[in-house]
Amino acid sequence: MLTNVATVLAGLIGAGVIVMGVNAFRAPQAAAGFGIPDTPTEDRSFQAWLGVKAVRDIAAGVFILILVANGSPHLLGWFMLAATGIPVGDALIVLRSNGPKAAAYGVHGATAAVMLAISVLLLVG
């Protein structure tokens, strides 16, 4: 039962990350809300960097959905555990950039905690 819940949650995270990546292409100004102060969303160089991040997000989401569809909770659990490093790194970047602690801990830290919990449920279940 818990494995099924964790698998559904992993799928929702995968879909959410894909949506974030697509939004970065569609509306780069939305990136200002991810915690880095003075984000130059109108700058073409920044938009190029954001495109790289968007591709990373879309690919990571697709990887998760592939593993969900594969039906191997153990492999999905290991992938989710490894991918937990992404929101942890994002939180550290926000903190290093003197961004709001609410974004670092409330958005990125909470995402990492949920991904870690999903990993544990999938690996133990």
Short mmCIF file of C-alpha atoms in Angstrom, two decimals, residues 2-3 73-74 119-125:
data_model
loop_
_atom_site.label_atom_id
_atom_site.label_comp_id
_atom_site.label_asym_id
_atom_site.label_seq_id
_atom_site.Cartn_x
_atom_site.Cartn_y
_atom_site.Cartn_z
CA LEU A 2 2.71 2.50 0.97
CA THR A 3 4.67 1.56 -2.12
CA PRO A 73 9.61 0.42 -7.05
CA HIS A 74 13.15 -0.44 -5.97
CA SER A 119 12.72 7.05 -1.60
CA VAL A 120 12.59 5.37 1.78
CA LEU A 121 9.05 4.09 1.21
CA LEU A 122 10.02 2.67 -2.18
CA LEU A 123 13.26 1.09 -1.00
CA VAL A 124 11.84 -0.42 2.19
CA GLY A 125 8.46 -1.43 0.73
#
